[in-house]
Short mmCIF file of C-alpha atoms (C1' of nucleotides) in Angstrom, two decimals:
data_model
loop_
_atom_site.label_atom_id
_atom_site.label_comp_id
_atom_site.label_asym_id
_atom_site.label_seq_id
_atom_site.Cartn_x
_atom_site.Cartn_y
_atom_site.Cartn_z
CA MET A 1 16.96 60.16 -377.48
CA PRO A 2 19.60 57.72 -376.05
CA ARG A 3 18.99 54.17 -375.73
CA ILE A 4 18.58 51.39 -372.49
CA ILE A 5 20.33 47.51 -373.58
CA PHE A 6 20.62 45.43 -371.20
CA HIS A 7 23.40 42.66 -371.21
CA ILE A 8 21.85 39.02 -369.02
CA ASP A 9 25.24 36.92 -369.16
CA VAL A 10 24.63 33.86 -367.12
CA ASN A 11 27.09 33.33 -365.17
CA ASN A 12 29.31 29.96 -365.53
CA ALA A 13 26.19 28.69 -367.19
CA PHE A 14 26.91 24.86 -367.71
CA LEU A 15 29.34 25.02 -365.41
CA SER A 16 25.66 25.78 -363.09
CA TRP A 17 23.43 24.33 -364.55
CA SER A 18 24.96 20.99 -363.82
CA ALA A 19 25.55 21.81 -360.20
CA ILE A 20 21.73 22.36 -360.30
CA TYR A 21 20.59 19.76 -362.34
CA LEU A 22 23.63 17.13 -359.86
CA LEU A 23 22.00 18.95 -356.46
CA GLN A 24 18.85 17.70 -357.88
CA HIS A 25 19.40 13.89 -358.47
CA GLY A 26 21.05 13.83 -355.41
CA TYR A 27 24.72 14.44 -355.67
CA LYS A 28 25.41 16.35 -352.10
CA GLN A 29 28.30 18.62 -353.24
CA ASP A 30 27.71 22.07 -355.32
CA ILE A 31 30.53 21.80 -358.28
CA ARG A 32 30.32 25.34 -358.58
CA LYS A 33 32.77 25.44 -354.94
CA ILE A 34 35.09 22.58 -355.84
CA PRO A 35 37.57 23.21 -358.04
CA ALA A 36 35.78 21.42 -361.84
CA VAL A 37 35.37 21.84 -364.50
CA ILE A 38 32.49 21.05 -367.70
CA GLY A 39 34.38 18.40 -370.14
CA GLY A 40 33.92 17.14 -373.43
CA ASP A 41 34.59 12.85 -373.46
CA GLU A 42 37.99 11.88 -372.97
CA SER A 43 37.84 8.81 -375.19
CA ALA A 44 36.25 9.99 -377.96
CA ARG A 45 38.60 12.25 -378.92
CA LYS A 46 37.02 15.47 -377.67
CA GLY A 47 38.30 16.17 -373.90
CA ILE A 48 38.39 19.96 -373.75
CA VAL A 49 36.78 22.34 -371.79
CA LEU A 50 33.06 23.46 -372.15
CA ALA A 51 33.33 25.13 -368.54
CA LYS A 52 34.77 26.02 -365.97
CA SER A 53 33.37 26.58 -361.71
CA PRO A 54 36.18 29.44 -359.77
CA ILE A 55 37.78 27.80 -358.25
CA ALA A 56 39.33 25.08 -360.54
CA LYS A 57 40.17 29.39 -362.90
CA LYS A 58 42.38 30.73 -360.13
CA TYR A 59 44.47 27.08 -360.51
CA GLY A 60 44.34 28.60 -363.95
CA ILE A 61 42.50 26.65 -366.03
CA VAL A 62 40.48 28.22 -369.34
CA THR A 63 37.87 27.64 -371.47
CA ALA A 64 38.90 25.26 -374.12
CA GLU A 65 42.26 23.51 -372.73
CA THR A 66 42.11 20.22 -373.14
CA LEU A 67 41.53 17.93 -369.91
CA TYR A 68 45.07 17.11 -369.50
CA SER A 69 46.24 20.18 -369.73
CA ALA A 70 43.86 21.21 -366.81
CA ARG A 71 44.40 17.65 -365.04
CA ASN A 72 48.39 18.75 -364.73
CA LYS A 73 47.40 22.21 -362.88
CA CYS A 74 44.94 20.91 -360.30
CA LYS A 75 45.20 17.45 -359.46
CA SER A 76 42.05 17.28 -357.49
CA LEU A 77 39.81 17.92 -360.05
CA GLN A 78 36.94 16.32 -361.14
CA VAL A 79 35.31 16.91 -364.48
CA PHE A 80 31.26 16.11 -365.10
CA PRO A 81 30.40 15.10 -368.78
CA PRO A 82 28.36 18.49 -370.82
CA ASN A 83 24.14 18.22 -369.95
CA TYR A 84 22.98 19.76 -372.59
CA THR A 85 19.97 19.52 -373.09
CA PHE A 86 19.11 20.85 -369.83
CA TYR A 87 20.76 23.27 -370.48
CA LYS A 88 18.99 24.48 -372.99
CA GLU A 89 16.04 23.98 -370.29
CA GLN A 90 17.31 26.04 -368.32
CA SER A 91 18.08 28.60 -371.14
CA LYS A 92 14.46 28.35 -372.61
CA LYS A 93 12.74 29.34 -368.64
CA LEU A 94 15.19 32.24 -367.97
CA TYR A 95 14.15 33.58 -372.38
CA ASN A 96 10.98 33.18 -371.12
CA TYR A 97 10.74 34.76 -367.66
CA LEU A 98 13.61 38.07 -370.19
CA ALA A 99 10.21 38.02 -372.92
CA SER A 100 7.65 39.34 -370.06
CA TYR A 101 9.99 42.80 -369.69
CA THR A 102 9.86 43.87 -373.08
CA PRO A 103 9.71 41.68 -376.39
CA LEU A 104 12.10 44.25 -377.56
CA ILE A 105 15.05 40.52 -376.11
CA GLU A 106 17.49 38.52 -378.76
CA GLN A 107 18.94 35.66 -377.38
CA TYR A 108 22.27 35.90 -378.00
CA SER A 109 23.61 32.45 -377.18
CA ILE A 110 22.41 30.09 -374.78
CA ASP A 111 23.61 31.36 -372.34
CA GLU A 112 23.16 35.22 -372.90
CA CYS A 113 20.07 37.85 -373.42
CA PHE A 114 19.64 41.66 -374.90
CA LEU A 115 16.81 43.70 -373.77
CA ASP A 116 16.06 46.06 -375.51
CA LEU A 117 14.41 49.03 -372.35
CA THR A 118 14.53 51.63 -374.47
CA GLY A 119 11.16 53.87 -373.21
CA THR A 120 9.43 51.76 -370.80
CA THR A 121 9.69 54.62 -368.05
CA LEU A 122 6.31 54.36 -367.47
CA LEU A 123 6.22 50.77 -366.72
CA TYR A 124 9.53 50.23 -364.52
CA GLY A 125 10.83 53.37 -363.57
CA ASN A 126 14.10 55.24 -365.37
CA ASP A 127 16.04 53.81 -362.02
CA TYR A 128 17.46 51.41 -364.10
CA VAL A 129 20.34 49.90 -361.95
CA SER A 130 17.15 48.74 -359.37
CA LEU A 131 15.89 47.23 -362.09
CA ALA A 132 18.73 45.76 -363.22
CA HIS A 133 19.45 44.21 -359.76
CA LYS A 134 15.18 43.01 -359.40
CA ILE A 135 15.92 40.93 -362.82
CA LYS A 136 18.86 39.66 -361.36
CA ASP A 137 17.74 38.40 -358.24
CA GLU A 138 14.93 37.69 -359.42
CA ILE A 139 16.62 34.79 -361.12
CA LYS A 140 18.26 33.49 -358.94
CA GLU A 141 15.31 33.16 -356.42
CA LYS A 142 13.35 31.85 -359.45
CA PHE A 143 15.40 29.29 -360.28
CA GLY A 144 18.86 29.50 -357.91
CA PHE A 145 21.91 31.13 -360.06
CA THR A 146 22.65 33.82 -361.07
CA VAL A 147 23.76 36.49 -363.73
CA ASN A 148 25.95 39.88 -364.29
CA VAL A 149 23.54 42.44 -366.13
CA GLY A 150 24.75 44.92 -367.55
CA ILE A 151 23.53 48.49 -369.24
CA GLY A 152 24.84 50.87 -371.95
CA GLU A 153 23.19 52.67 -374.26
CA ASN A 154 23.48 50.60 -376.91
CA LYS A 155 24.35 46.24 -377.10
CA LEU A 156 28.05 47.16 -377.19
CA CYS A 157 27.88 48.31 -374.12
CA ALA A 158 25.91 46.30 -372.18
CA LYS A 159 27.51 43.35 -373.33
CA MET A 160 31.82 44.69 -371.80
CA ALA A 161 30.04 45.95 -368.75
CA SER A 162 28.29 42.14 -368.27
CA ASP A 163 31.87 41.14 -368.73
CA PHE A 164 32.80 43.78 -365.68
CA GLU A 165 32.79 41.85 -362.08
CA LYS A 166 31.94 38.54 -361.82
CA PRO A 167 29.31 36.93 -361.02
CA ASP A 168 26.41 38.15 -359.78
CA LYS A 169 26.60 41.65 -360.40
CA VAL A 170 25.28 44.91 -361.70
CA HIS A 171 27.75 46.90 -364.55
CA THR A 172 26.77 49.90 -366.60
CA LEU A 173 29.30 51.57 -369.17
CA TYR A 174 27.39 54.57 -370.43
CA LEU A 175 28.76 56.77 -372.66
CA ASN A 176 30.34 58.85 -370.51
CA GLU A 177 32.50 55.78 -368.09
CA ILE A 178 33.36 54.40 -371.08
CA GLU A 179 37.31 56.16 -370.97
CA THR A 180 37.51 55.55 -367.30
CA LYS A 181 35.14 51.01 -367.23
CA MET A 182 36.58 50.41 -370.85
CA TRP A 183 39.65 52.34 -371.97
CA PRO A 184 42.07 51.17 -369.21
CA LEU A 185 41.89 47.58 -370.60
CA LYS A 186 43.92 45.68 -372.60
CA VAL A 187 42.58 44.79 -376.69
CA ASP A 188 41.77 41.92 -376.34
CA ASP A 189 38.57 42.57 -373.78
CA LEU A 190 37.24 44.09 -376.92
CA PHE A 191 34.41 42.62 -377.68
CA MET A 192 34.42 40.10 -380.55
CA LEU A 193 38.42 41.66 -380.71
CA GLY A 194 40.13 38.28 -380.56
CA LYS A 195 43.67 36.66 -380.00
CA SER A 196 45.06 37.24 -384.36
CA SER A 197 44.27 41.15 -383.76
CA ALA A 198 45.16 41.15 -380.60
CA LYS A 199 48.75 40.22 -381.29
CA LYS A 200 49.21 42.02 -384.29
CA LEU A 201 48.05 45.60 -382.60
CA ASN A 202 50.30 44.67 -379.42
CA GLU A 203 53.14 44.61 -382.82
CA LEU A 204 51.68 48.00 -383.51
CA GLY A 205 52.79 48.77 -379.64
CA ILE A 206 48.64 48.95 -379.46
CA TYR A 207 48.31 47.63 -376.43
CA THR A 208 45.16 48.97 -374.13
CA ILE A 209 41.54 49.82 -375.77
CA LYS A 210 42.78 54.00 -375.08
CA ASP A 211 46.05 52.96 -377.14
CA LEU A 212 42.93 51.96 -379.90
CA ALA A 213 40.28 54.66 -379.67
CA ASN A 214 44.41 57.26 -379.81
CA ALA A 215 45.21 55.08 -382.71
CA ASP A 216 45.26 56.63 -386.53
CA LEU A 217 42.26 54.84 -388.09
CA ASN A 218 44.57 54.69 -391.66
CA LEU A 219 47.08 52.56 -390.09
CA LEU A 220 43.90 50.26 -388.37
CA ARG A 221 42.60 50.33 -392.05
CA ARG A 222 45.66 49.34 -393.52
CA TYR A 223 46.81 46.42 -391.16
CA PHE A 224 43.01 45.55 -390.90
CA LYS A 225 40.80 46.23 -393.74
CA SER A 226 37.52 46.96 -392.20
CA SER A 227 37.55 45.19 -389.31
CA GLY A 228 39.38 48.34 -388.22
CA ASP A 229 36.89 50.75 -388.71
CA TYR A 230 34.80 48.66 -386.36
CA PHE A 231 37.90 48.27 -383.43
CA LYS A 232 37.86 51.98 -384.15
CA GLN A 233 33.70 53.03 -383.26
CA ALA A 234 33.85 49.79 -380.55
CA ALA A 235 36.83 51.52 -378.38
CA LEU A 236 34.80 54.36 -378.51
CA GLY A 237 32.12 52.55 -377.08
CA LEU A 238 29.67 52.95 -380.42
CA ASP A 239 27.33 50.33 -381.65
CA TYR A 240 24.47 51.15 -383.85
CA SER A 241 23.56 47.57 -384.47
CA LYS A 242 19.67 47.24 -383.00
CA VAL A 243 19.14 44.00 -379.85
CA GLU A 244 17.10 42.17 -383.46
CA PRO A 245 13.81 39.83 -381.82
CA ARG A 246 15.17 35.96 -383.22
CA ASN A 247 12.20 35.25 -384.87
CA SER A 248 14.67 35.94 -387.94
CA LYS A 249 15.54 33.00 -389.56
CA ASN A 250 19.26 30.29 -389.21
CA LYS A 251 21.66 31.93 -392.06
CA CYS A 252 23.11 28.34 -392.47
CA ILE A 253 22.86 24.86 -391.01
CA SER A 254 25.90 22.59 -390.19
CA VAL A 255 26.40 19.71 -387.82
CA SER A 256 30.31 18.17 -387.31
CA ARG A 257 31.41 15.11 -385.81
CA THR A 258 34.49 15.05 -384.54
CA LEU A 259 35.44 10.93 -384.91
CA PRO A 260 36.68 8.39 -381.80
CA TYR A 261 39.21 7.58 -385.16
CA ASP A 262 41.22 8.35 -387.94
CA VAL A 263 38.90 6.92 -390.55
CA VAL A 264 40.65 6.98 -394.20
CA LYS A 265 37.80 4.26 -395.49
CA LYS A 266 35.63 6.30 -398.65
CA GLU A 267 32.94 3.75 -397.36
CA ASP A 268 32.78 4.34 -393.85
CA LEU A 269 33.58 9.07 -394.37
CA LEU A 270 30.48 8.98 -396.82
CA LYS A 271 28.12 6.86 -394.72
CA ILE A 272 29.38 9.83 -391.28
CA LEU A 273 28.15 11.99 -394.37
CA PHE A 274 24.44 10.88 -395.15
CA SER A 275 23.93 10.42 -391.12
CA GLU A 276 25.04 14.31 -391.66
CA THR A 277 22.60 14.51 -394.37
CA GLU A 278 19.73 13.31 -393.57
CA GLU A 279 20.36 15.56 -390.00
CA VAL A 280 20.60 18.28 -391.02
CA SER A 281 18.53 17.79 -393.85
CA PHE A 282 15.17 17.26 -391.49
CA THR A 283 16.37 20.86 -390.24
CA LEU A 284 16.30 22.93 -392.67
CA ARG A 285 12.72 21.17 -393.03
CA THR A 286 11.53 21.29 -389.41
CA GLN A 287 12.37 25.37 -390.53
CA LYS A 288 10.26 25.11 -393.40
CA LEU A 289 13.30 26.25 -395.43
CA TYR A 290 15.50 24.87 -398.14
CA THR A 291 18.91 25.19 -399.33
CA LYS A 292 21.02 26.27 -402.44
CA THR A 293 24.82 26.08 -401.52
CA ILE A 294 25.75 22.55 -399.85
CA ALA A 295 29.64 22.47 -398.28
CA VAL A 296 30.86 18.93 -396.96
CA THR A 297 33.87 20.40 -395.01
CA TYR A 298 36.79 18.43 -392.49
CA ARG A 299 39.50 17.99 -390.76
CA ASN A 300 42.53 16.10 -391.19
CA ASN A 301 44.89 13.45 -388.69
CA LEU A 302 47.08 16.55 -389.02
CA PHE A 303 43.99 19.21 -388.00
CA ARG A 304 44.12 20.91 -391.84
CA ASN A 305 40.78 22.22 -392.19
CA TYR A 306 38.64 21.93 -395.23
CA SER A 307 35.44 22.70 -397.27
CA HIS A 308 34.63 22.06 -400.48
CA GLN A 309 30.35 23.99 -400.89
CA ILE A 310 28.37 23.72 -404.51
CA THR A 311 25.96 26.53 -405.60
CA LEU A 312 23.15 24.29 -406.99
CA ASP A 313 20.55 26.30 -409.37
CA ASN A 314 17.65 25.51 -407.68
CA GLU A 315 16.61 25.06 -404.17
CA THR A 316 15.85 22.13 -402.57
CA ASN A 317 15.56 20.83 -399.52
CA ALA A 318 15.58 16.75 -399.78
CA THR A 319 18.00 14.46 -398.41
CA GLU A 320 18.76 12.38 -401.24
CA GLU A 321 19.37 15.11 -403.68
CA ILE A 322 21.88 16.84 -400.60
CA TYR A 323 22.93 13.75 -400.48
CA LYS A 324 24.25 13.58 -403.90
CA GLN A 325 25.57 16.63 -403.33
CA VAL A 326 27.53 15.59 -400.40
CA LYS A 327 28.94 12.12 -402.30
CA LEU A 328 30.03 14.73 -405.25
CA ILE A 329 31.95 17.40 -403.97
CA PHE A 330 33.42 14.92 -400.75
CA GLU A 331 34.31 12.21 -403.75
CA ASN A 332 35.86 15.43 -406.19
CA SER A 333 37.72 16.40 -402.91
CA TRP A 334 38.83 14.05 -400.25
CA GLN A 335 42.68 13.66 -400.63
CA GLU A 336 42.81 10.40 -398.38
CA ASP A 337 44.38 12.07 -396.42
CA PRO A 338 43.51 10.25 -392.53
CA ILE A 339 40.13 11.85 -391.35
CA ARG A 340 39.16 13.10 -387.83
CA ASN A 341 35.73 15.59 -388.23
CA ILE A 342 33.41 15.53 -391.00
CA GLY A 343 31.02 17.97 -391.45
CA ILE A 344 28.21 18.72 -393.81
CA ARG A 345 27.03 23.20 -393.77
CA LEU A 346 23.60 24.04 -395.88
CA SER A 347 24.36 28.21 -396.54
CA ASP A 348 22.11 30.12 -398.61
CA LEU A 349 18.62 29.54 -396.84
CA LYS A 350 15.73 30.13 -399.02
CA ASP A 351 12.06 30.43 -397.28
CA LYS A 352 10.53 28.25 -401.27
CA ALA A 353 11.54 26.47 -403.34
CA LEU A 354 11.98 27.75 -407.43
CA SER A 355 9.89 25.87 -409.39
CA GLN A 356 11.86 26.11 -412.66
CA LEU A 357 11.05 21.99 -412.71
CA SER A 358 9.67 20.24 -416.16
CA LEU A 359 6.14 18.64 -415.25
CA PHE A 360 7.78 15.86 -414.75
CA GLU A 361 10.53 16.41 -412.49
CA GLU A 362 8.49 18.66 -410.44
CA SER A 363 5.75 15.09 -409.04
CA ASP A 364 8.90 13.87 -409.09
CA ILE A 365 9.27 15.59 -406.54
CA LYS A 366 6.18 16.18 -405.09
CA VAL A 367 5.89 11.95 -404.01
CA GLU A 368 9.75 12.52 -402.73
CA ASP A 369 8.52 15.38 -401.03
CA LYS A 370 5.42 13.59 -398.86
CA VAL A 371 7.96 10.85 -398.37
CA GLU A 372 9.96 12.82 -396.42
CA GLU A 373 7.11 14.90 -394.88
CA VAL A 374 5.34 11.11 -393.82
CA MET A 375 9.36 10.02 -392.24
CA ASP A 376 9.65 13.52 -390.60
CA SER A 377 7.03 13.26 -388.61
CA ILE A 378 7.48 10.16 -387.18
CA ILE A 379 11.30 11.11 -386.62
CA LYS A 380 10.07 13.88 -384.71
CA LYS A 381 7.06 11.33 -382.71
CA TYR A 382 9.30 8.73 -381.28
CA GLY A 383 13.02 10.05 -382.27
CA LYS A 384 16.35 10.02 -384.78
CA GLY A 385 16.52 5.83 -386.24
CA SER A 386 13.01 5.50 -385.43
CA VAL A 387 12.90 5.13 -389.03
CA ILE A 388 15.04 4.12 -391.51
CA ARG A 389 15.15 4.00 -395.22
CA ALA A 390 14.47 0.93 -397.29
CA SER A 391 17.44 2.17 -399.47
CA LYS A 392 19.94 3.33 -396.87
CA LYS A 393 19.25 0.25 -394.89
CA GLU A 394 22.90 -1.25 -395.27
CA GLU A 395 23.85 2.07 -395.07
CA ASN A 396 22.85 3.44 -391.26
CA TYR A 397 26.77 3.99 -389.33
CA ASN A 398 27.32 4.08 -385.88
CA ILE A 399 30.58 5.44 -385.15
CA GLU A 400 32.09 3.07 -382.60
CA LYS A 401 35.02 2.39 -380.28
CA ARG A 402 38.25 0.54 -381.23
"C1'" DT B 1 43.94 11.04 -372.31
"C1'" DC B 2 46.60 17.04 -376.85
"C1'" DT B 3 43.57 19.82 -379.33
"C1'" DG B 4 34.48 20.40 -379.41
"C1'" DG B 5 30.73 22.11 -381.79
"C1'" DG B 6 26.88 25.14 -383.90
"C1'" DG B 7 27.34 29.82 -385.82
"C1'" DT B 8 28.60 35.37 -388.19
"C1'" DC B 9 30.77 37.58 -391.29
"C1'" DC B 10 35.00 38.73 -394.19
"C1'" DT B 11 38.09 39.08 -397.77
"C1'" DA B 12 41.50 37.33 -401.66
"C1'" DG B 13 41.25 35.67 -406.03
"C1'" DG B 14 38.31 33.71 -410.16
"C1'" DA B 15 35.70 32.98 -414.04
"C1'" DC B 16 32.73 35.73 -416.65
"C1'" DC B 17 30.42 39.22 -418.99
"C1'" DC B 18 30.07 43.72 -421.23
"C1'" DT C 1 49.18 37.10 -429.55
"C1'" DC C 2 51.23 41.64 -425.50
"C1'" DT C 3 45.49 42.07 -424.30
"C1'" DG C 4 40.87 47.78 -419.64
"C1'" DG C 5 37.96 48.04 -416.60
"C1'" DG C 6 34.22 47.84 -413.65
"C1'" DG C 7 30.51 44.40 -411.90
"C1'" DT C 8 28.23 40.22 -409.83
"C1'" DC C 9 28.96 35.44 -408.43
"C1'" DC C 10 31.37 32.02 -405.97
"C1'" DT C 11 34.75 29.38 -403.60
"C1'" DA C 12 38.12 28.48 -399.74
"C1'" DG C 13 39.46 29.21 -396.28
"C1'" DG C 14 40.20 31.73 -391.15
"C1'" DA C 15 38.45 35.15 -387.28
"C1'" DC C 16 35.13 35.42 -383.52
"C1'" DC C 17 32.30 35.06 -380.79
"C1'" DC C 18 29.21 31.94 -376.67
#
DNA sequence: TCTGGGGTCCTAGGACCC
DNA sequence: TCTGGGGTCCTAGGACCC
């Protein structure tokens, strides 16, 4: 029996949501209707385009380009800062609304969801296009922003379909429509096929998804290894992955920061790493997880990226223990080059810590656990910065502009 | 005033074991 | 002291997503 999958994608999510926020707070213009972008803070060296209005797009402005370059394309461009708190609220509202249609819902990102509606004929009938329109229109009416709905027999097709003409549209991409609707597209329009693979494919004379579907599998494997198999399958519209409700835990927890200026002083970098350790380990404990692999990642002034990691014998969720490793990793790897961005990633996450400790060590850990627990509850109640370890007080570090 | 942040997955290569 | 091969675990780096 064919499956029925919907992919719901908020049109211009950050820009639409900011437009709503601004209108609610007395702003006269709807920024969806002027040349506008949501962009990071240039004075903090985060000046890239996060989202663009349709008019800004007409000027050739693309996501992730620098605001400097975007302004060169459109002199009258207006730039607004992101409002992540509001975005998360909107995202949650949308998710809760969509979840009323089926428990088989997967939140793919802050502004995208997959719904598996297979076998819901008795509930909603079998006119899926009408159902999609109903969902789309209800969202517009209830929340004030528009979405695209893609309908397909698997996630890949639903996702590709929602990417067709925007905004405020419903599209289908059934398997018998692959040749007419998907094959004419360029290879980089295929989901999970990015710039770098597209470039290689073009060099092999493969330009459209049709070319890719007809390409020799052995050739693809030779150049792309296992991705070659994926490309071929995807070009044929095949995908067997399931809609996975996101009660499953994270595979990794990370934090990173671009610094307002390149930092070369080790003490400063360690202070930043400590404050980042507090953040990730707090998240870790909030999710009731323990980490076995700790990584420090950084980028230097020349944009070269580094990552160095260590795998522990026993998983942990204690700030002090994690920081001890972070410090070691950093001190043993850093070449004293100026650092632009620095972060921490915890992976190999487990539900429970193995207790392969001596009794003495274990009682020590328990005391530390209790301390973390109390501190976490205070942070949850009163916010970050409300509690500071006495031993680390002097290390509390704020990145300030020079 | 050039180039964000949080994720997932894959691969090559080295260490180590039998 | 001229040296195989299969398996596992780990690390660093990169591709790709929104």
